[in-house]
Short mmCIF file of C-alpha atoms in Angstrom, two decimals:
data_model
loop_
_atom_site.label_atom_id
_atom_site.label_comp_id
_atom_site.label_asym_id
_atom_site.label_seq_id
_atom_site.Cartn_x
_atom_site.Cartn_y
_atom_site.Cartn_z
CA MET A 939 171.27 124.64 28.95
CA PHE A 940 169.20 127.53 28.39
CA THR A 941 165.89 125.76 28.72
CA HIS A 942 164.32 126.09 25.31
CA SER A 943 161.17 127.70 26.67
CA ILE A 944 162.85 130.62 28.41
CA ARG A 945 166.26 130.91 26.81
CA ARG A 946 167.47 134.47 26.43
CA ARG A 947 170.26 135.88 24.25
CA LEU A 948 173.47 136.37 26.10
CA VAL A 949 174.06 140.09 25.68
CA ILE A 950 177.34 141.48 26.90
CA GLY A 951 177.77 145.17 27.57
CA SER A 952 180.81 147.17 26.59
CA ALA A 953 181.84 148.07 30.12
CA ALA A 954 180.87 144.81 31.77
CA LEU A 955 181.55 141.40 30.31
CA THR A 956 183.82 142.85 27.60
CA ALA A 957 186.12 139.90 27.10
CA THR A 958 187.79 139.69 23.70
CA ALA A 959 190.37 137.21 22.46
CA LEU A 960 190.88 134.15 24.63
CA ALA A 961 193.93 131.96 24.81
CA LEU A 962 192.28 128.76 25.87
CA ALA A 963 194.46 125.97 27.15
CA GLY A 964 193.73 122.41 26.09
CA CYS A 965 191.57 120.04 28.03
CA GLY A 966 193.00 116.69 28.99
CA ARG A 967 191.45 113.26 29.08
CA SER A 968 189.69 112.33 32.28
CA GLU A 969 190.91 109.38 34.24
CA GLU A 970 187.32 108.24 34.47
CA THR A 971 185.49 106.41 31.74
CA PRO A 972 184.23 109.25 29.51
CA SER A 973 180.72 107.90 29.33
CA GLY A 974 180.37 107.80 33.10
CA GLY A 975 180.29 104.01 33.25
CA SER A 976 179.40 102.97 29.72
CA GLU A 977 182.21 102.23 27.27
CA PRO A 978 182.08 104.34 24.08
CA THR A 979 181.15 102.38 21.00
CA THR A 980 183.39 104.20 18.53
CA THR A 981 186.69 105.98 18.22
CA VAL A 982 187.29 109.16 16.26
CA SER A 983 189.68 108.22 13.47
CA GLU A 984 192.83 110.09 12.48
CA GLY A 985 192.85 112.21 9.35
CA PRO A 986 190.56 114.91 8.00
CA ALA A 987 186.79 114.89 7.82
CA THR A 988 185.26 114.08 4.45
CA GLY A 989 181.86 113.86 2.79
CA ASN A 990 178.67 115.80 3.54
CA LEU A 991 177.50 116.90 7.00
CA THR A 992 174.20 118.47 7.98
CA VAL A 993 174.10 120.53 11.18
CA TRP A 994 171.23 122.21 13.03
CA ALA A 995 171.62 125.05 15.51
CA MET A 996 169.13 127.37 17.15
CA GLY A 997 168.72 131.12 17.25
CA THR A 998 171.70 133.38 16.72
CA GLU A 999 173.99 130.39 17.21
CA GLY A 1000 172.56 128.97 14.01
CA GLU A 1001 173.21 132.26 12.26
CA ASN A 1002 176.82 132.57 13.49
CA LEU A 1003 177.93 128.94 13.21
CA PRO A 1004 178.62 129.00 9.43
CA LYS A 1005 181.22 131.72 10.02
CA LEU A 1006 182.99 129.56 12.61
CA LEU A 1007 182.92 126.48 10.39
CA GLU A 1008 184.91 128.22 7.68
CA GLN A 1009 187.97 127.30 9.79
CA PHE A 1010 186.83 123.66 9.92
CA LYS A 1011 186.38 123.53 6.16
CA GLN A 1012 189.81 125.05 5.57
CA ALA A 1013 191.37 122.28 7.65
CA ASN A 1014 189.10 119.67 6.05
CA PRO A 1015 188.78 120.66 2.36
CA ASP A 1016 186.98 117.46 1.38
CA VAL A 1017 184.01 118.02 3.71
CA LYS A 1018 180.85 119.99 2.94
CA VAL A 1019 178.95 121.29 5.98
CA THR A 1020 175.41 122.61 5.64
CA VAL A 1021 174.11 124.52 8.68
CA THR A 1022 170.37 125.02 9.14
CA PRO A 1023 169.39 127.77 11.62
CA ILE A 1024 166.20 126.92 13.52
CA PRO A 1025 164.07 129.22 15.69
CA TRP A 1026 164.07 128.10 19.32
CA ASP A 1027 160.29 127.94 19.54
CA ALA A 1028 160.12 125.51 16.60
CA ALA A 1029 163.21 123.47 17.37
CA HIS A 1030 161.89 120.79 19.73
CA ASP A 1031 159.07 119.73 17.42
CA LYS A 1032 161.40 119.80 14.42
CA PHE A 1033 163.84 117.50 16.20
CA THR A 1034 161.22 115.01 17.41
CA THR A 1035 159.57 114.87 13.98
CA ALA A 1036 162.94 114.23 12.33
CA ILE A 1037 163.85 111.57 14.90
CA ALA A 1038 160.55 109.77 14.32
CA ALA A 1039 161.13 109.85 10.56
CA ASN A 1040 164.79 108.82 10.99
CA THR A 1041 165.88 112.02 9.21
CA PRO A 1042 167.71 114.06 11.85
CA PRO A 1043 170.87 116.00 10.97
CA ASP A 1044 174.31 114.46 11.39
CA ALA A 1045 175.11 116.76 14.32
CA ALA A 1046 173.29 119.49 16.22
CA MET A 1047 173.22 121.94 19.07
CA VAL A 1048 170.75 120.59 21.65
CA GLY A 1049 169.25 122.25 24.73
CA THR A 1050 170.32 120.30 27.79
CA THR A 1051 166.74 119.70 28.94
CA TRP A 1052 166.19 117.67 25.76
CA MET A 1053 169.12 115.31 26.25
CA GLY A 1054 167.22 112.73 28.30
CA GLU A 1055 164.30 112.66 25.87
CA PHE A 1056 166.44 112.29 22.74
CA ALA A 1057 168.68 109.66 24.35
CA ASP A 1058 165.63 107.70 25.52
CA LEU A 1059 164.38 107.72 21.93
CA GLY A 1060 167.66 106.05 20.93
CA ALA A 1061 168.52 109.00 18.71
CA LEU A 1062 171.93 110.01 20.07
CA ASP A 1063 175.33 108.46 19.44
CA PRO A 1064 177.42 107.85 22.60
CA THR A 1065 180.51 110.03 22.87
CA PRO A 1066 183.49 108.13 21.40
CA GLU A 1067 187.08 107.89 22.48
CA GLY A 1068 189.14 110.84 21.31
CA ILE A 1069 186.91 113.53 22.85
CA ASP A 1070 188.59 115.14 25.86
CA ASN A 1071 186.48 115.75 28.95
CA ALA A 1072 188.63 116.87 31.86
CA GLY A 1073 188.73 120.53 30.85
CA PHE A 1074 184.96 121.04 30.95
CA PHE A 1075 183.13 122.44 33.96
CA PRO A 1076 181.84 119.35 35.83
CA GLY A 1077 178.23 120.52 36.03
CA ALA A 1078 178.19 121.22 32.31
CA LEU A 1079 179.69 117.81 31.51
CA ASP A 1080 176.98 116.17 33.63
CA THR A 1081 174.32 117.60 31.31
CA THR A 1082 175.61 115.30 28.55
CA LYS A 1083 175.16 112.11 30.62
CA VAL A 1084 171.98 110.09 30.55
CA LYS A 1085 171.73 106.95 32.70
CA GLY A 1086 175.51 106.67 32.90
CA THR A 1087 176.27 107.20 29.22
CA GLN A 1088 177.73 110.39 27.79
CA TYR A 1089 176.23 111.80 24.62
CA GLY A 1090 177.99 114.75 22.99
CA VAL A 1091 179.88 117.54 24.74
CA PRO A 1092 179.06 120.81 26.50
CA TRP A 1093 179.34 123.57 23.91
CA TYR A 1094 178.84 126.77 25.89
CA VAL A 1095 177.79 127.55 29.45
CA GLU A 1096 176.09 130.04 31.72
CA THR A 1097 175.20 130.18 35.40
CA ARG A 1098 173.29 132.39 37.84
CA LEU A 1099 174.67 134.93 40.33
CA VAL A 1100 173.23 137.58 42.62
CA TYR A 1101 173.39 141.01 40.98
CA TYR A 1102 173.54 144.03 43.32
CA ARG A 1103 173.90 147.80 43.23
CA LYS A 1104 177.32 148.49 44.69
CA ASP A 1105 176.52 152.12 45.51
CA LEU A 1106 173.30 151.24 47.33
CA ALA A 1107 175.03 148.39 49.14
CA ALA A 1108 177.57 150.89 50.45
CA LYS A 1109 174.72 153.15 51.54
CA ALA A 1110 173.21 150.15 53.33
CA GLY A 1111 176.50 149.54 55.14
CA PHE A 1112 177.96 146.73 53.01
CA SER A 1113 181.44 147.30 51.60
CA THR A 1114 181.71 143.66 50.47
CA PRO A 1115 178.98 141.30 49.29
CA PRO A 1116 177.61 138.63 51.62
CA THR A 1117 178.78 135.03 51.42
CA ASP A 1118 176.13 133.10 53.36
CA TRP A 1119 172.36 132.96 53.84
CA ASP A 1120 172.31 135.18 56.92
CA GLY A 1121 174.38 137.76 55.09
CA LEU A 1122 172.06 137.85 52.08
CA LYS A 1123 169.04 138.31 54.33
CA ALA A 1124 170.79 141.09 56.26
CA MET A 1125 171.77 142.85 53.04
CA ALA A 1126 168.22 142.66 51.66
CA LYS A 1127 166.89 144.20 54.90
CA ALA A 1128 169.49 146.95 54.86
CA MET A 1129 168.77 147.76 51.20
CA LYS A 1130 165.16 148.38 52.19
CA GLU A 1131 165.68 150.12 55.52
CA LYS A 1132 168.81 152.15 54.79
CA ALA A 1133 169.10 152.47 51.01
CA GLY A 1134 165.46 153.34 50.30
CA ALA A 1135 164.56 150.28 48.21
CA LYS A 1136 160.96 149.12 47.86
CA TYR A 1137 162.18 145.53 48.14
CA GLY A 1138 165.66 144.27 49.00
CA ILE A 1139 165.76 141.61 46.28
CA ASN A 1140 163.76 140.52 43.26
CA LEU A 1141 162.93 136.80 43.50
CA GLN A 1142 160.53 134.97 41.23
CA PRO A 1143 157.27 134.21 43.10
CA GLY A 1144 156.64 131.11 40.99
CA GLY A 1145 155.76 131.07 37.33
CA ASP A 1146 157.65 129.86 34.29
CA GLY A 1147 161.25 128.94 35.08
CA SER A 1148 161.18 129.94 38.75
CA TRP A 1149 162.76 126.59 39.64
CA GLN A 1150 166.03 127.94 38.24
CA THR A 1151 166.08 130.56 41.00
CA VAL A 1152 164.72 128.33 43.78
CA MET A 1153 166.84 125.22 43.22
CA PRO A 1154 170.21 126.91 43.90
CA PHE A 1155 169.03 127.50 47.48
CA ALA A 1156 167.73 123.94 47.76
CA TRP A 1157 170.93 122.49 46.27
CA SER A 1158 172.99 124.63 48.63
CA ALA A 1159 171.02 123.17 51.55
CA GLY A 1160 171.91 119.66 50.38
CA ALA A 1161 168.76 118.78 48.43
CA ASN A 1162 168.64 116.69 45.27
CA ILE A 1163 165.98 116.32 42.60
CA THR A 1164 166.34 112.55 42.20
CA ASP A 1165 168.26 109.67 43.67
CA ASP A 1166 171.63 108.78 42.15
CA GLY A 1167 170.07 106.36 39.69
CA GLN A 1168 167.55 108.99 38.53
CA GLN A 1169 164.74 106.52 39.19
CA GLU A 1170 162.98 108.23 42.12
CA PHE A 1171 162.29 111.89 42.88
CA THR A 1172 163.56 113.25 46.20
CA PHE A 1173 161.74 116.57 46.56
CA ASP A 1174 160.13 115.83 49.94
CA THR A 1175 163.20 115.97 52.16
CA PRO A 1176 164.32 118.18 55.09
CA GLU A 1177 166.99 119.69 52.84
CA MET A 1178 164.45 120.70 50.18
CA GLN A 1179 162.17 122.12 52.85
CA GLU A 1180 165.08 124.14 54.26
CA GLY A 1181 165.75 125.72 50.86
CA LEU A 1182 162.05 126.44 50.32
CA LYS A 1183 161.66 127.91 53.82
CA TYR A 1184 164.56 130.30 53.26
CA TYR A 1185 163.21 131.33 49.87
CA GLN A 1186 159.71 131.91 51.23
CA SER A 1187 161.05 134.00 54.12
CA PHE A 1188 161.97 136.82 51.74
CA PHE A 1189 158.32 137.12 50.76
CA THR A 1190 156.86 136.75 54.27
CA GLU A 1191 159.30 139.37 55.58
CA LYS A 1192 158.43 141.72 52.67
CA LEU A 1193 162.02 141.72 51.41
CA ALA A 1194 160.85 140.37 48.04
CA GLY A 1195 157.55 141.22 46.39
CA THR A 1196 154.82 139.30 44.61
CA ASP A 1197 153.43 142.52 43.11
CA LEU A 1198 156.34 143.55 40.89
CA PRO A 1199 155.40 143.95 37.21
CA PRO A 1200 157.16 141.38 34.99
CA ASN A 1201 159.97 142.16 32.58
CA GLN A 1202 161.04 145.29 34.42
CA THR A 1203 163.93 143.90 36.43
CA GLU A 1204 166.50 146.12 34.72
CA ALA A 1205 164.49 149.31 35.23
CA GLN A 1206 163.77 148.48 38.88
CA PHE A 1207 167.45 147.82 39.43
CA VAL A 1208 168.52 151.07 37.76
CA ASN A 1209 166.00 153.26 39.64
CA GLY A 1210 166.90 151.60 42.95
CA GLN A 1211 163.44 150.15 43.65
CA VAL A 1212 164.82 146.61 43.78
CA PRO A 1213 168.63 146.69 43.90
CA MET A 1214 169.27 142.92 43.88
CA PHE A 1215 168.17 140.03 41.65
CA ILE A 1216 169.40 136.61 40.56
CA SER A 1217 170.14 135.97 36.88
CA GLY A 1218 172.66 135.01 34.23
CA PRO A 1219 175.50 136.84 32.47
CA TRP A 1220 173.31 138.41 29.78
CA MET A 1221 171.72 140.73 32.35
CA ALA A 1222 174.85 142.86 32.77
CA GLY A 1223 174.46 144.13 29.22
CA SER A 1224 170.70 144.51 29.62
CA VAL A 1225 171.08 146.61 32.77
CA ALA A 1226 173.80 148.74 31.16
CA LYS A 1227 171.55 149.35 28.16
CA VAL A 1228 168.79 150.68 30.42
CA GLY A 1229 171.00 152.60 32.85
CA GLY A 1230 173.71 153.87 30.54
CA ASP A 1231 177.25 154.79 31.54
CA LYS A 1232 176.16 155.95 34.99
CA ILE A 1233 175.01 152.50 36.13
CA LYS A 1234 177.92 150.45 34.77
CA PRO A 1235 180.40 151.03 37.64
CA ASN A 1236 177.69 150.14 40.16
CA ILE A 1237 176.80 146.72 38.74
CA GLY A 1238 178.17 144.06 41.07
CA VAL A 1239 177.73 140.30 41.23
CA PHE A 1240 178.44 137.65 43.85
CA GLN A 1241 178.10 133.89 44.10
CA ILE A 1242 175.00 132.15 45.44
CA PRO A 1243 175.32 132.54 49.23
CA LYS A 1244 176.47 129.47 51.11
CA ASN A 1245 174.47 127.17 53.32
CA LYS A 1246 176.12 123.75 53.22
CA THR A 1247 177.47 124.66 49.77
CA SER A 1248 177.26 127.59 47.36
CA THR A 1249 175.64 125.81 44.41
CA SER A 1250 174.05 127.54 41.44
CA PHE A 1251 172.33 126.43 38.25
CA VAL A 1252 174.37 125.60 35.14
CA GLY A 1253 172.92 126.12 31.69
CA GLY A 1254 174.07 126.40 28.12
CA SER A 1255 173.85 123.97 25.23
CA ASP A 1256 175.41 120.66 24.24
CA PHE A 1257 176.56 119.48 20.82
CA VAL A 1258 175.60 115.94 19.76
CA VAL A 1259 175.87 113.46 16.89
CA PHE A 1260 172.79 111.49 15.88
CA LYS A 1261 173.00 107.72 15.75
CA SER A 1262 171.40 107.57 12.29
CA SER A 1263 174.15 109.71 10.73
CA LYS A 1264 175.78 108.02 7.75
CA ASN A 1265 178.94 110.06 8.35
CA LYS A 1266 179.41 109.74 12.12
CA ASP A 1267 183.20 109.77 12.04
CA SER A 1268 183.30 113.15 10.32
CA ALA A 1269 180.47 114.42 12.53
CA TRP A 1270 182.47 113.60 15.64
CA LYS A 1271 185.49 115.32 14.11
CA LEU A 1272 183.31 118.40 13.86
CA VAL A 1273 182.30 118.08 17.52
CA LYS A 1274 185.96 117.63 18.46
CA PHE A 1275 186.77 120.79 16.52
CA LEU A 1276 184.07 122.70 18.40
CA SER A 1277 185.60 121.51 21.69
CA ASP A 1278 189.08 122.68 20.77
CA PRO A 1279 190.31 125.61 22.89
CA LYS A 1280 191.14 127.79 19.90
CA THR A 1281 187.72 127.13 18.40
CA GLN A 1282 186.03 128.03 21.66
CA ALA A 1283 187.96 131.30 21.68
CA ALA A 1284 186.83 132.08 18.15
CA TRP A 1285 183.24 131.17 19.02
CA PHE A 1286 183.26 133.43 22.06
CA LYS A 1287 184.33 136.36 19.89
CA LEU A 1288 181.58 135.60 17.38
CA SER A 1289 178.74 134.93 19.77
CA SER A 1290 179.61 136.05 23.35
CA ASP A 1291 178.67 132.52 24.50
CA LEU A 1292 180.87 131.66 27.45
CA PRO A 1293 183.36 128.79 26.91
CA ALA A 1294 182.66 125.39 28.45
CA VAL A 1295 186.42 124.83 28.86
CA LYS A 1296 187.55 125.86 32.34
CA SER A 1297 191.03 127.05 31.39
CA ALA A 1298 189.54 129.79 29.23
CA TRP A 1299 188.69 131.77 32.33
CA GLU A 1300 192.39 132.24 33.16
CA ASP A 1301 192.92 134.45 30.10
CA PRO A 1302 193.50 138.14 30.98
CA SER A 1303 190.64 139.25 28.75
CA ILE A 1304 188.26 137.41 31.08
CA ALA A 1305 190.25 137.59 34.33
CA SER A 1306 190.44 141.39 34.15
CA ASP A 1307 186.72 141.81 33.47
CA PRO A 1308 184.79 143.20 36.48
CA LEU A 1309 182.11 140.48 36.38
CA LEU A 1310 183.07 137.47 34.28
CA PRO A 1311 185.53 135.85 36.71
CA VAL A 1312 182.77 135.50 39.30
CA PHE A 1313 180.67 133.54 36.80
CA GLY A 1314 183.69 131.32 36.15
CA LYS A 1315 184.14 130.72 39.87
CA GLN A 1316 180.45 129.88 40.31
CA LEU A 1317 180.59 127.37 37.44
CA GLU A 1318 182.91 125.24 39.58
CA ASP A 1319 179.89 124.56 41.81
CA ALA A 1320 176.80 124.48 39.63
CA LYS A 1321 174.19 121.85 38.83
CA ALA A 1322 171.59 121.13 36.18
CA PRO A 1323 168.41 119.08 36.59
CA PRO A 1324 168.76 115.40 35.76
CA ALA A 1325 168.59 114.44 32.09
CA ILE A 1326 165.21 112.74 32.30
CA VAL A 1327 162.45 112.65 29.71
CA SER A 1328 159.82 114.22 31.97
CA TRP A 1329 161.79 117.13 33.40
CA GLU A 1330 159.85 119.88 31.59
CA GLN A 1331 156.56 118.57 33.06
CA VAL A 1332 158.06 118.23 36.52
CA ALA A 1333 159.48 121.75 36.32
CA LYS A 1334 156.03 123.18 35.57
CA ALA A 1335 154.60 121.38 38.60
CA PHE A 1336 157.47 122.74 40.70
CA ASP A 1337 156.84 126.30 39.48
CA THR A 1338 153.12 126.01 40.28
CA GLU A 1339 153.73 124.92 43.88
CA VAL A 1340 156.38 127.59 44.45
CA GLU A 1341 153.80 130.18 43.37
CA LYS A 1342 151.39 128.88 45.99
CA MET A 1343 154.16 129.08 48.57
CA ALA A 1344 155.26 132.64 47.67
CA LYS A 1345 151.84 134.19 46.99
CA ALA A 1346 149.38 132.21 49.12
CA GLY A 1347 151.57 131.22 52.07
CA GLN A 1348 151.57 127.46 51.45
CA SER A 1349 154.05 125.98 53.92
CA PRO A 1350 157.45 124.76 52.70
CA ALA A 1351 156.60 121.29 54.02
CA ASP A 1352 153.34 121.17 52.07
CA THR A 1353 155.10 122.61 49.03
CA ALA A 1354 157.78 119.93 49.07
CA LYS A 1355 155.16 117.23 49.57
CA ALA A 1356 153.00 118.54 46.71
CA ILE A 1357 155.96 118.74 44.34
CA GLN A 1358 156.95 115.19 45.29
CA THR A 1359 153.42 113.88 44.73
CA LYS A 1360 153.05 115.54 41.33
CA ALA A 1361 156.54 114.51 40.23
CA ALA A 1362 155.94 110.89 41.26
CA GLN A 1363 152.69 110.87 39.29
CA ILE A 1364 154.52 112.19 36.22
CA GLY A 1365 157.44 109.78 36.71
CA THR A 1366 160.99 110.05 35.48
CA GLY A 1367 159.87 108.84 32.05
CA GLY A 1368 161.62 106.69 29.52
CA SER A 1369 162.44 103.03 29.56
#
C-alpha cells in the first residue's frame, strides 16, 4: 500500500530509476490454495469480457488508467469500461458510503490498509480460480489476504531502503554500504565525525506514519504485530523492545535528530547535513530534482540492515472486485488483464509504478538501473501490517508512543507496553 493518509507520488528521476520497457515473464499458479485456506467461490470464464464495467482509481493512477484500458477494450470490443478518478483524501469516505448504499463500482484500486475493513464489511469478492499468484512478491500478495481469504491481487508495489550519499560515505571510510545493525550505527557515527554531517541519519521521531520506518527494525529483530490468527496484538515482546531500543539509540547518541524541520529531507541530504534517510523509490527523483546533475551519481541505496533478518515495509495498492457487482466475471477478467506481465510493463511506462510481478525485475531496463534492483531485492523480504479493520487507529497509537520514546526518552520497554495496552483497547476490529 501507500497508506492513504501519507501516500506520495512515485517520482522517478532521469538518471536514477530510469527503467523503460519491461519484458515481464508470466506468473504461474501457486501450489497453495490461492485464498490462503479458503476455496474461491468462482472461476473466471473463458472468452472475452462483455457488458458495462465501472472502475474507481485514486490520484494519478485514476488519470492514467483509461489509457491503459484502451488495450483491454481492443481485446474485448463488447465491453464498456468507465473509470472514475478519485482524490486520495476523499476516497475512503466515498468507498464506505458506496458500500453502505450497495452502490460500489464493479472493480477498484484499493489501498492495502483498507482491505481488512472492506472485507469485514462483506464488500469484496474472493479471488477466483484463474488468477495466477506465484509470480507476485510474497509480502505484496499477503496484503490481499484477510482472515485466510484472498481478495483481489497486488497491482503495484514499493518498499523502503536506506538512502546514502556515496561520496560522503567514502569520506567517512565506507567503500561499501553496511549490511547489519552494527554497520549502520558505525556508518552514522562516521558520517558525523568524519564527513561533517550534523546528524548521521534522518529517522522519524514519531508522528504520522513513523511506524513505517520503525517496524522494519522490529520485524528484522523477529517481532510481529499480531499472532498468526490476527486475533491478538503482540507488541509487548522482547523482539519488539529490541527493535525499539536500537531505533531509540540513534536519538540518544545524537546520530539522529528530533529538531530537524519537516519536509526538508531532500535539501538536508543534498547539502550534506543529514546524508542518510529511509524512504521509498520516489525519493530518488525528489533528491535529483533538488540537487541536480551533481547529486545524481552520489545517490546510493542499500537494504534494511540485518539483525535476525533484513525485513522492510511493503506498500503499493491492490485491485479488487466488489461482491455486489452485477458483472463480476468481466470484472475479474479486467483484474486478470491488469495482472498480465505485458500489461504491467505498459502500466510501468505510463505511471512509473513498480510491477508487483517478480520476474519484471530481471529485465535489463530495470537490472541495469543504479537503484531499482536493490528495491527488487528488498521486496523479497518485506512485510505489511495485518489486514485488520482497526490498523489505522493502532498505527496512530504506535506513532504517538514512538514520539515519546524518541523525544522524551520513554524506555523501549515502556513504549512496547504502552503500544500493546492501547492496541488491545482498540482491538483488532471486525467480526
